[in-house]
XYZ file of C-alpha atoms in Angstrom:
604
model
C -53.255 44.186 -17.813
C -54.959 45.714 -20.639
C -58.839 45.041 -20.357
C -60.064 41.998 -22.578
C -63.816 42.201 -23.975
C -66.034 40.207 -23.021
C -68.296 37.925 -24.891
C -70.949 40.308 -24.867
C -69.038 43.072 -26.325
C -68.375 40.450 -29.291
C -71.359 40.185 -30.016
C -72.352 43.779 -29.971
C -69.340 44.660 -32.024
C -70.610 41.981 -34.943
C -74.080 43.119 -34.652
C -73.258 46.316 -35.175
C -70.968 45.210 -38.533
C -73.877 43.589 -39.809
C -75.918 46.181 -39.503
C -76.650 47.705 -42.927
C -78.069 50.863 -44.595
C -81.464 53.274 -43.023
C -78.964 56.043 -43.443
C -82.233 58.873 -43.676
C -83.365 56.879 -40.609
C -80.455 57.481 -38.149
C -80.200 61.009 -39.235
C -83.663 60.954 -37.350
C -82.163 59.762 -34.470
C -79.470 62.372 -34.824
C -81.976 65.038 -34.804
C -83.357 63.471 -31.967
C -80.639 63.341 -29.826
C -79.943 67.308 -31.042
C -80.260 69.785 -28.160
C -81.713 71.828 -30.766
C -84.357 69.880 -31.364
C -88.197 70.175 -30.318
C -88.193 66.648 -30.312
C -88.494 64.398 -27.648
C -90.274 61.094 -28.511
C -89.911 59.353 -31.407
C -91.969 56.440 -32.487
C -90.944 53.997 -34.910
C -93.037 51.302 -37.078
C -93.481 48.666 -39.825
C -94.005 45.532 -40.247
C -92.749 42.228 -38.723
C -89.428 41.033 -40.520
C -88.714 45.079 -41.169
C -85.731 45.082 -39.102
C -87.078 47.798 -36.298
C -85.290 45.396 -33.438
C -81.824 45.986 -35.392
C -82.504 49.752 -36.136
C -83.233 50.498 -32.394
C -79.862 48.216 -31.598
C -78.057 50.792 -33.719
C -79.983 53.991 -32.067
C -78.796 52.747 -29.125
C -75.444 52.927 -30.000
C -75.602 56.152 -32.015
C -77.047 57.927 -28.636
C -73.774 56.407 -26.845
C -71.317 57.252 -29.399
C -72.696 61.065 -28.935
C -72.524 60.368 -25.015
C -75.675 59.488 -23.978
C -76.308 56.872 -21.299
C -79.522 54.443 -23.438
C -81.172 51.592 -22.031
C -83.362 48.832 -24.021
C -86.416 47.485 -22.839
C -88.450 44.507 -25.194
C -92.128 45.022 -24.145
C -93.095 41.603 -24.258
C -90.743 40.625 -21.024
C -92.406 43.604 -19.175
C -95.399 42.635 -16.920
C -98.957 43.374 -17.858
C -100.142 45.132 -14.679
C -99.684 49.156 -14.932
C -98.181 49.472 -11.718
C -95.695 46.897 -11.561
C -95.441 48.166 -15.710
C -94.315 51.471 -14.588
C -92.034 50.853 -12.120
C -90.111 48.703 -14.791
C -90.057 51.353 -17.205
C -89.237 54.587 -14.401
C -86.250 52.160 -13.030
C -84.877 51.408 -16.339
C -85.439 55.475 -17.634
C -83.822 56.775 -14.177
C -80.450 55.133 -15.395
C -80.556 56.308 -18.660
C -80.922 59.618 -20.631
C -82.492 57.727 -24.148
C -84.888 54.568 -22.949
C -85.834 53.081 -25.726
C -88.758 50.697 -26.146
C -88.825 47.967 -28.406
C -92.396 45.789 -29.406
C -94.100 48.913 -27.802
C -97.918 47.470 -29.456
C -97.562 44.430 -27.949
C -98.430 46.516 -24.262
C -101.767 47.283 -26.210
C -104.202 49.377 -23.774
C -101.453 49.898 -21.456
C -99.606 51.707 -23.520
C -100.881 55.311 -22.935
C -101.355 55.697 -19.463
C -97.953 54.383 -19.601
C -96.963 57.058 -22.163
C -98.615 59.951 -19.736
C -96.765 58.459 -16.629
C -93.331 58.958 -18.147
C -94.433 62.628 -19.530
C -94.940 63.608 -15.916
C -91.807 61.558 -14.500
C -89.330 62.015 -17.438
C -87.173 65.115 -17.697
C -87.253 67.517 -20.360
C -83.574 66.362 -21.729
C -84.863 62.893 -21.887
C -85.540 60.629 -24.486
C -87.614 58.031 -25.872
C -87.945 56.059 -28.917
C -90.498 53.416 -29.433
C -91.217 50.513 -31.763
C -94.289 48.531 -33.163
C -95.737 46.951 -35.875
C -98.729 49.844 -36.228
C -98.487 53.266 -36.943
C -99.118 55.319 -33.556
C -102.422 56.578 -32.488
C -103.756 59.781 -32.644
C -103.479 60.449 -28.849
C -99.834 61.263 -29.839
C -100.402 63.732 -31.086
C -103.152 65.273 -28.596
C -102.913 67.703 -25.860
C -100.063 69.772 -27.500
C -97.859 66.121 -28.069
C -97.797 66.961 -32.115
C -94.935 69.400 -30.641
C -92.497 67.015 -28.970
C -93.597 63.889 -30.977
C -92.622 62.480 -34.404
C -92.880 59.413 -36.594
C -90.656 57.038 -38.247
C -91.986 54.261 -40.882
C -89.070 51.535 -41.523
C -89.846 50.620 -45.111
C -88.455 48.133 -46.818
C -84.307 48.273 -47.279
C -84.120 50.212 -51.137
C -81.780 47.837 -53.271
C -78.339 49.175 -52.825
C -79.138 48.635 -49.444
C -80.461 45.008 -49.422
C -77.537 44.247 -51.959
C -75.016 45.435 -49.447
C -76.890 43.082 -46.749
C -76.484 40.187 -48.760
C -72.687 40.839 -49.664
C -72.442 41.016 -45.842
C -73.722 37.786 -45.289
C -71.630 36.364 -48.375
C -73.818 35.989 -51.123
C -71.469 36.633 -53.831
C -72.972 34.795 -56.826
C -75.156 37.517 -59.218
C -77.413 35.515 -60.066
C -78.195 34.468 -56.842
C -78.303 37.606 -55.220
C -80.452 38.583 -58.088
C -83.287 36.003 -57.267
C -82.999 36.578 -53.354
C -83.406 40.352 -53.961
C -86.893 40.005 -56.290
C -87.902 37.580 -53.752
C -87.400 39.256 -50.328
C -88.621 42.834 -51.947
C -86.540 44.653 -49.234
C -87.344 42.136 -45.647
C -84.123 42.312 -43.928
C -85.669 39.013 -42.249
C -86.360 37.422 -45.818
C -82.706 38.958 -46.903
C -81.236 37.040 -43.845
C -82.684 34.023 -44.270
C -82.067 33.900 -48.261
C -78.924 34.347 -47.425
C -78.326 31.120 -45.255
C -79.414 28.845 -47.836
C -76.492 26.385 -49.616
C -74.778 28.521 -52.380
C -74.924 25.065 -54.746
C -78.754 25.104 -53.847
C -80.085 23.913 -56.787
C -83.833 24.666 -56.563
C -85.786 25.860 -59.781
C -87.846 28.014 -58.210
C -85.734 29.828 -55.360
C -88.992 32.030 -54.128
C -91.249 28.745 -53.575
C -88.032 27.256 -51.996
C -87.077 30.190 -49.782
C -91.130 30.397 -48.713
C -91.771 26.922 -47.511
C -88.320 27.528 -45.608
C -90.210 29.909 -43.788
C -93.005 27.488 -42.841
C -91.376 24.029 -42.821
C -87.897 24.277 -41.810
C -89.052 21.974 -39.268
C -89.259 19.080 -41.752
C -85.750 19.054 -41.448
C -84.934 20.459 -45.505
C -82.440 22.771 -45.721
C -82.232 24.369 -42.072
C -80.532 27.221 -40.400
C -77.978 25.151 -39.173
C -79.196 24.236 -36.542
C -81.346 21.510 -34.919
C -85.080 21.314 -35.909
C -85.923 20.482 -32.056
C -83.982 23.199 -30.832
C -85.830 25.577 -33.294
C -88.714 24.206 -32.463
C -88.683 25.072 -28.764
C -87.675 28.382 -29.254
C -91.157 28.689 -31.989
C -93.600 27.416 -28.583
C -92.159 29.325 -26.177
C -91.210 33.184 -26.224
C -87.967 32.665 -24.530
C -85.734 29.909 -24.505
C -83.229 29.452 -21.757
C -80.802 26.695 -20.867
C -83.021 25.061 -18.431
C -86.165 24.767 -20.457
C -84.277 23.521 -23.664
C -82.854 20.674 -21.370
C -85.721 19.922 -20.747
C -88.025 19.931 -23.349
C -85.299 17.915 -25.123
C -82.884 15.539 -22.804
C -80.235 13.973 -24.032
C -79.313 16.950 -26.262
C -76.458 19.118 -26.025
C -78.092 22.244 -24.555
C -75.106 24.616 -24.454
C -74.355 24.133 -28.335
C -78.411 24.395 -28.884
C -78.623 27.578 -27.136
C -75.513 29.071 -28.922
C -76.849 27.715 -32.442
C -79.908 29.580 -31.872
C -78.228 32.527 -30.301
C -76.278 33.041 -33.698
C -79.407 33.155 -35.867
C -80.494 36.334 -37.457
C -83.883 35.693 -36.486
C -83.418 35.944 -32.994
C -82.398 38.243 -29.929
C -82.000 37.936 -26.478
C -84.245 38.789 -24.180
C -83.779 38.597 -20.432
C -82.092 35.513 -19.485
C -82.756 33.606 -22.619
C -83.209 34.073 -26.375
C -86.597 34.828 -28.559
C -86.899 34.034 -31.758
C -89.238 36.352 -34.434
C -92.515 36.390 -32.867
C -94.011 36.440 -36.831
C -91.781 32.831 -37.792
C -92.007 31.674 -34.354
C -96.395 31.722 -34.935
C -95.732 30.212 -38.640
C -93.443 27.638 -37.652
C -95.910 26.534 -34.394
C -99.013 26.415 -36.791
C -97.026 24.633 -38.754
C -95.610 21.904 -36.865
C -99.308 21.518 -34.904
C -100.613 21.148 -38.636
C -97.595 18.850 -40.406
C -96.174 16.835 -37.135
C -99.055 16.841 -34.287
C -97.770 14.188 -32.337
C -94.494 15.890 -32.369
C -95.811 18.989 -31.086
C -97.935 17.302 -28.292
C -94.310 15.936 -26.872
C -92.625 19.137 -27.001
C -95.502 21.050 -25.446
C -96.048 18.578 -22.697
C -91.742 18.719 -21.761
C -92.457 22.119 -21.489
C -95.261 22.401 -19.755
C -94.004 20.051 -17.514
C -91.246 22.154 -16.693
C -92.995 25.606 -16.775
C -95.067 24.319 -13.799
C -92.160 23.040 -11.956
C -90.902 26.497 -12.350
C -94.102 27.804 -11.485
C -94.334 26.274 -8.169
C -91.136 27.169 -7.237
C -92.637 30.486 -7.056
C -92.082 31.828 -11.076
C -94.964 33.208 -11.879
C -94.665 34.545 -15.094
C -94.204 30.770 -16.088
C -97.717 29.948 -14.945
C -98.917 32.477 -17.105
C -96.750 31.333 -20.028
C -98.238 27.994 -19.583
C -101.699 29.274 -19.972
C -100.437 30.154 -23.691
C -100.813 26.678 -24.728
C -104.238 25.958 -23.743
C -106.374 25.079 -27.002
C -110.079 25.309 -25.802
C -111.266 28.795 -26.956
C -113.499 29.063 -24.089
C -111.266 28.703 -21.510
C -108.114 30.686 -23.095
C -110.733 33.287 -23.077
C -110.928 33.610 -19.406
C -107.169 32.646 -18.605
C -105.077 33.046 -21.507
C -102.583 35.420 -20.770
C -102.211 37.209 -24.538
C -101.863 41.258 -24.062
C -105.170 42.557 -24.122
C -105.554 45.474 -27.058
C -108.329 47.244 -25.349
C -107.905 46.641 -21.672
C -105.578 47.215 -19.070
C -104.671 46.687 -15.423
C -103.748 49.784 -12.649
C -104.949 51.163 -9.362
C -107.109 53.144 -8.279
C -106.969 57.092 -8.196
C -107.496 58.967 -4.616
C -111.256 59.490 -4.899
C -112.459 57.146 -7.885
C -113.886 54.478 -5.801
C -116.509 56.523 -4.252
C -116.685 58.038 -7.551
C -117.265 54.655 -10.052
C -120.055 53.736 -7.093
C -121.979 56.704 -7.518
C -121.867 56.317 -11.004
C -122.738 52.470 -11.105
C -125.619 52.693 -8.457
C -123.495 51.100 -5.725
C -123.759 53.427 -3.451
C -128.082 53.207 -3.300
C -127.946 49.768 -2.485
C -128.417 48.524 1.103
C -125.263 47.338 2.212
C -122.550 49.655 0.438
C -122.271 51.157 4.247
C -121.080 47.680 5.353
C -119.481 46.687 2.193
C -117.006 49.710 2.232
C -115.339 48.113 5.297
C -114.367 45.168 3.111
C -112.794 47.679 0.714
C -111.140 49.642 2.911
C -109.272 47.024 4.321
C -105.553 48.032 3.904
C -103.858 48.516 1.090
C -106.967 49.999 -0.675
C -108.498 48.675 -3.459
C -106.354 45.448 -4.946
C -107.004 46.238 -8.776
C -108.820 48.683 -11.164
C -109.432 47.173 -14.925
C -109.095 49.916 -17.441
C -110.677 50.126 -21.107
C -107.725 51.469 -23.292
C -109.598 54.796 -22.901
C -109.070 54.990 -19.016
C -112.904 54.194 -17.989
C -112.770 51.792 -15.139
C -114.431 48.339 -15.728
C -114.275 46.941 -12.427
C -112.881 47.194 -9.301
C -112.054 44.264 -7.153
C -110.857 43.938 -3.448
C -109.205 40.265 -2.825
C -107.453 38.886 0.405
C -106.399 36.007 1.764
C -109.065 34.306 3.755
C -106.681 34.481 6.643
C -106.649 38.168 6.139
C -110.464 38.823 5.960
C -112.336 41.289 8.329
C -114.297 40.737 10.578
C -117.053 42.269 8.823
C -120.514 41.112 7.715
C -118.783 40.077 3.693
C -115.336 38.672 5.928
C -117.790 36.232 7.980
C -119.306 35.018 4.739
C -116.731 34.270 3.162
C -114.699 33.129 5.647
C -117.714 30.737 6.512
C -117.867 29.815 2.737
C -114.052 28.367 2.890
C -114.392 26.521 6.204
C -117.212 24.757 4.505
C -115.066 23.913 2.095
C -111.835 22.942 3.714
C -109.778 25.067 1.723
C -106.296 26.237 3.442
C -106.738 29.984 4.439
C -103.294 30.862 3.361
C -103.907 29.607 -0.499
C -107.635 31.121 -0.431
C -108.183 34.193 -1.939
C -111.574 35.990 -1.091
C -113.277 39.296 -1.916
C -115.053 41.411 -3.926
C -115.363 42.260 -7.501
C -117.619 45.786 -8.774
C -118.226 45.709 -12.237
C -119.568 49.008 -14.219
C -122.581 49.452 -16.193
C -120.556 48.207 -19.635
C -120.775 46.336 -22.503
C -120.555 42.553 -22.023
C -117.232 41.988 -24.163
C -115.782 44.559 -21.381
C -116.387 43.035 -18.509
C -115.112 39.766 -20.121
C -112.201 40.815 -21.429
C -111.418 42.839 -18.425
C -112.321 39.513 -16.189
C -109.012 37.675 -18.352
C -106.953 40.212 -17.980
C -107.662 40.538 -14.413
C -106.153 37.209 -13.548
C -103.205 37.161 -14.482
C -102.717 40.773 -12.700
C -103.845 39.486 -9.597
C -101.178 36.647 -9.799
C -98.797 38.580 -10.259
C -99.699 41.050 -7.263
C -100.148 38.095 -4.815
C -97.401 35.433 -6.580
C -99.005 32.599 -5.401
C -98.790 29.615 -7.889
C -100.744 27.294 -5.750
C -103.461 28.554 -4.286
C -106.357 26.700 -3.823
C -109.254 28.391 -4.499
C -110.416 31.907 -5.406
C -114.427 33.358 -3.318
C -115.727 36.270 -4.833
C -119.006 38.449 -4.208
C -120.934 40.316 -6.897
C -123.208 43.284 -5.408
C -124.729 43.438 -8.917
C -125.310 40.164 -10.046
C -126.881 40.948 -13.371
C -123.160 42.419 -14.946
C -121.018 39.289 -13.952
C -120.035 38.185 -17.943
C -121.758 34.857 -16.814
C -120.222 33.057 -20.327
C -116.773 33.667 -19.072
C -117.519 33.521 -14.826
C -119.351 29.913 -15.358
C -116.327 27.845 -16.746
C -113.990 28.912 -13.019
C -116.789 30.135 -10.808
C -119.653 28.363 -9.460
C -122.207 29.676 -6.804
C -122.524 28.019 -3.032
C -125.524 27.834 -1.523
C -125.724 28.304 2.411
C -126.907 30.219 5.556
C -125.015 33.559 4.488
C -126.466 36.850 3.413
C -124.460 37.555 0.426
C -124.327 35.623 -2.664
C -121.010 33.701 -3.660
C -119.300 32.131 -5.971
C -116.516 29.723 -5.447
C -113.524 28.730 -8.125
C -111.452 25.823 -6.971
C -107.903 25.164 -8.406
C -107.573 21.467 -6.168
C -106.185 19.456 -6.093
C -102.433 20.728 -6.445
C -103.653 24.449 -6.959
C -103.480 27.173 -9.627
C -100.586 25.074 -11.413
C -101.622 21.899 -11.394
C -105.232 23.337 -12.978
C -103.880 25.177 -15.956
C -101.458 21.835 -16.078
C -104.445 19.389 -16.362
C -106.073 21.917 -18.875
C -103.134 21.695 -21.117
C -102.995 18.239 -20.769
C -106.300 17.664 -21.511
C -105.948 19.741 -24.594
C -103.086 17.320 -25.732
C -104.676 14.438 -24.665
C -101.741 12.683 -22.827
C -101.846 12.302 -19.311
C -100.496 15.007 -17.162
C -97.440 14.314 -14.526
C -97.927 13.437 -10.881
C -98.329 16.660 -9.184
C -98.350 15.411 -5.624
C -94.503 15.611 -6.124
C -94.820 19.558 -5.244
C -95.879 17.801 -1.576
C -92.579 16.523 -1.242
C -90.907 19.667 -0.671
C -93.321 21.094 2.093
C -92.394 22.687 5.495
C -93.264 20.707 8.061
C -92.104 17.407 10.317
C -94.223 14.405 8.471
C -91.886 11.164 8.875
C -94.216 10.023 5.595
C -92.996 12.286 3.596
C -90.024 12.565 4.475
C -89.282 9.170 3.983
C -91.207 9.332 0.202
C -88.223 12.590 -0.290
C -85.754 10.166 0.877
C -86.235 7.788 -1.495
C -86.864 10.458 -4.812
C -83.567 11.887 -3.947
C -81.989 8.332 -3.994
C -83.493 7.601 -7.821
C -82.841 11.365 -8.660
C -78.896 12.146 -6.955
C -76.352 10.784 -9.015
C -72.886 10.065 -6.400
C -70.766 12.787 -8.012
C -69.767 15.482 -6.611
C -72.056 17.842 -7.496
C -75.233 15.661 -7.138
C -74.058 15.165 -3.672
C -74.347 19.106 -2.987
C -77.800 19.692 -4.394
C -79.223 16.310 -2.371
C -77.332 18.146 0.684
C -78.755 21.270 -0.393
C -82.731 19.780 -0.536
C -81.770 17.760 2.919
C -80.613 20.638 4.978
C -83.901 22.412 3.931
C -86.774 19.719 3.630
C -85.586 16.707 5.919
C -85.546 16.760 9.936
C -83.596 18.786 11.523
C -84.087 21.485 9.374
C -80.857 24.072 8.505
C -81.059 27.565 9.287
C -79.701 29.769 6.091
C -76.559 30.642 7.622
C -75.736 26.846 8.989
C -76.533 26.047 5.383
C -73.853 28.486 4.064
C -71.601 27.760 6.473
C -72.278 23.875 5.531
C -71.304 23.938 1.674
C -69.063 26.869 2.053
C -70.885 29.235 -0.510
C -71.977 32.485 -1.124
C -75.681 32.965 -0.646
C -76.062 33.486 -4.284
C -75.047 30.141 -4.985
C -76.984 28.521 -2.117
C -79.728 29.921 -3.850
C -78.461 28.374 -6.912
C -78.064 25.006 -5.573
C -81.555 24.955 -4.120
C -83.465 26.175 -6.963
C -81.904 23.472 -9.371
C -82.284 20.630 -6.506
C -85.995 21.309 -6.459
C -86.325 21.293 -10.143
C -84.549 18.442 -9.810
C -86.906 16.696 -7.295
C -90.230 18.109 -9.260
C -89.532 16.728 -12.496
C -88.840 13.376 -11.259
C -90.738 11.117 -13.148
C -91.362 7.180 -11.331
């Protein structure tokens, strides 16, 4: 049986009919993929709405129609912390002879030590080819670069070119095209969504028209064809999935949503779910928050709500996602999780710490002798926070207090959360160095540090974070005061303590947004219910959740099973459970994941 394509290849095959003109462009990527060439990296920029997410697309498939294995990565669904940055990028680059790179500024700082790691790890026969709004720095073209490195500015499409797009799309009418071509000056974006206005549109002024379509499609004039709710999900969140559209809008069809949006121009997909234009997702969120507030406040709260369900279910990147919609400046300054442009997270070089101590008058004080043995604990040092130049900001050291030495620093801080009851396994305690640096600095690399350390620990709920300062005088007090707080007590060292109780890191940054919206925020003692231990009262408070949220079909009665054989007495081993519902482990997995969802966002 001859092989059938798949849904996938569809949609490759009418992306890459759609794609029009940058002729002079791919001939770069021709002479890039030359074994001629000096070339080796090429970077390319412009403006949002350019089309640089299409013209990659198609470098991607020029590289494979010469035989070249290529591989796409969208830097905004790559994590923030260097290390766990570069592993992403090495993996992806090891299976592929072009990697390619798109929405490379949004890594800001973290961008060239990533560039230098894949200089050293790449082979020479490789290939890479970035993307970004800016033009590149200079340290491109430093330290003999200029020879392997090139350029590429996507300008706007000349007119044959952004005639032919608009044919494509099936604007046929001269005068129209006329109007839509003066107005879009050469925006594939604006081109596209021109294009998907009404051909008996009868507007006098097509440019006003076709700009407030930009800004308040959400009004519900003259859409994409598609549903204003569903659009606006995909604007508040950067990616939309079936799960989360469910449930930031119940009731609705989610499957035709999510293919409605899929179709649009203005959007891609990215990892398991779809993005829309990061430049008319932030237009059309100002602009709902500005035309429709109380709308907005509904939609953010259904998907915070659900974020934090996911979040305690272990998905961390959806805690962080959910610190995106907190409004007070102060604290989105300390934990809002927006790419830093001048800071960056990594670890430490063999040497540095002794190094950065000497320099920053650790080493004369007192107690560095004793305070080493709290950083060499194993594992070395936890995280270094870079300026974009490489100069270390701080280093910090954090365990859980279960973990802690027994060490002068372990016993005080270890002392510090007995006193205040926190569990030892959702405590995090240490140490935190900061340099001799400029306030904004240590502030900005304080942010940036927090969501790096989530994602190197991955715990959603922990408790509460204890941290020592051997120089007092450099904590950035402005941003330390709004989380940390210092304990008095018989210990030698000073501490501070930042408590996430009740209900942990998830159930702070929940309250926070909350707050911000000013609607109450959802029971979070619910994440009890799914604990690990024998408690006949909670058991019996599961028990009856399951009965208000298990429907008797068929497949309700496999995810109840599924949460029973796991969180009700006596407790399945995997394997029983397998052998129980007669499915793979993938799908056991499956089954749980959505049962717990299921249980979390139960609502009394």
């Amino acid at each position: 049986m001859a092989h059938e394509a798949s849904m996938r290849d569809a949609a490759d095959a009418a992306d890459a009919r759609g794609f029009v003109g940058r002729t002079a462009e791919l001939e770069a990527i021709d002479d890039l993929l030359s074994p001629a060439t000096s070339s080796r990296i090429l970077y390319v920029y412009g403006p949002g709405g350019i089309g640089k997410s299409a013209f990659l697309r198609a470098a991607a498939r020029r590289a494979i129609a010469a035989g070249h294995a290529a591989a796409i990565l969208d830097a905004r669904s790559l994590p923030i912390d260097l290390d766990l940055l570069r592993a992403r990028v090495l993996e992806a680059a090891g299976t592929a002879r072009v990697l390619v790179i798109d929405e490379a500024d949004t890594l800001g700082s973290a961008l060239p030590p990533l560039r230098d790691g894949l200089l050293d790890a790449l082979p020479e026969s490789a290939r890479l080819i970035l993307a970004g709004r800016l033009a590149p720095q200079p340290t491109w073209r430093e330290g003999g670069l200029h020879a392997i490195f090139s350029d590429l500015p996507l300008t706007p499409l000349p007119r044959e070119d952004a005639d032919a797009l608009l044919a494509q799309r099936g604007v046929d009418s001269p005068e129209r095209k006329e109007r839509l071509l003066q107005w879009a000056a050469g925006s594939p974006l604006a081109l596209t969504v021109g294009a998907s206005l009404l051909p008996d549109s009868n507007a006098g002024d097509l440019g006003a028209e076709l700009e407030r379509r930009l800004t308040q499609w959400l009004e519900g004039e003259e859409t994409l064809n598609i549903d204003p709710e569903v659009l606006a999900v995909a604007a508040l969140t950067r990616t939309v999935d079936a799960r989360l559209l469910a449930a930031a809008l119940p009731g609705r069809s989610t499957r035709d949503g999510l293919q409605r949006l899929g179709e649009l121009r203005v959007t891609q997909r990215l990892g398991g779910g779809i993005t829309l234009h990061p430049v008319l997702a932030a237009t059309i969120k100002e602009r709902l928050k500005d035309e429709s507030p109380a709308r907005y406040r509904v939609l953010a709260a259904r998907i915070v709500d659900h974020l934090a369900t996911r979040a305690r279910l272990g998905d961390i990147e959806a805690l962080l996602e959910m610190t995106l919609f907190i409004e007070s400046e102060q604290l989105r300054a300390i934990i809002g999780m927006e790419a830093s442009p001048t800071h960056y997270a990594d670890r430490p070089h063999e040497g540095e710490l002794a190094q950065f101590a000497r320099l920053n008058g650790f080493d004369a004080q007192p107690g560095w002798a004793a305070m080493t043995q709290f950083v060499a604990l194993p594992g070395g040092v936890d995280l270094v926070m870079r300026r974009n130049d490489g100069v270390p900001i701080f280093f910090g050291v954090l365990r859980r207090v279960s973990d802690l030495p027994d060490s002068p620093l372990g016993r005080d801080l270890a002392a510090v959360a007995h006193a205040k009851g926190v569990d030892p396994e959702l405590c995090f305690a240490g140490i935190v160095l900061f340099a001799e640096a400029p306030t904004a600095d240590r502030a900005e690399a304080t942010r940036i540090s927090i969501g790096a350390f989530m994602r190197r620990h991955r715990v959603a709920t922990m408790e509460a974070v204890i941290i020592h300062y051997p120089e007092p005088a450099r904590r950035p007090d402005d941003s330390i005061s709004l989380l940390a707080k210092p304990v008095d007590g018989p210990w030698e060292h000073e501490i501070f303590f930042s408590e996430f109780r009740p209900g942990g890191a998830v159930a702070f940054v929940e309250r926070a947004v909350f707050a911000d919206l000013g609607v109450a925020p959802p029971d979070a003692s619910l994440a009890d219910l799914l604990a690990a231990d024998d408690d006949p009262a909670r058991q019996e408070r599961l028990t009856r959740v399951l009965d208000a949220v298990f429907a008797d079909t068929v497949e309700d009665r496999r995810l109840r099973q599924a949460v029973e054989m796991t969180h009700l007495s006596p407790r399945r081993g995997e394997q029983e459970c397998l052998d129980t519902l007669h499915v793979s482990r993938a799908t056991w997995f499956r089954l749980l994941r959505e049962a717990r969802e299921r249980v979390l966002a139960y609502r009394e």
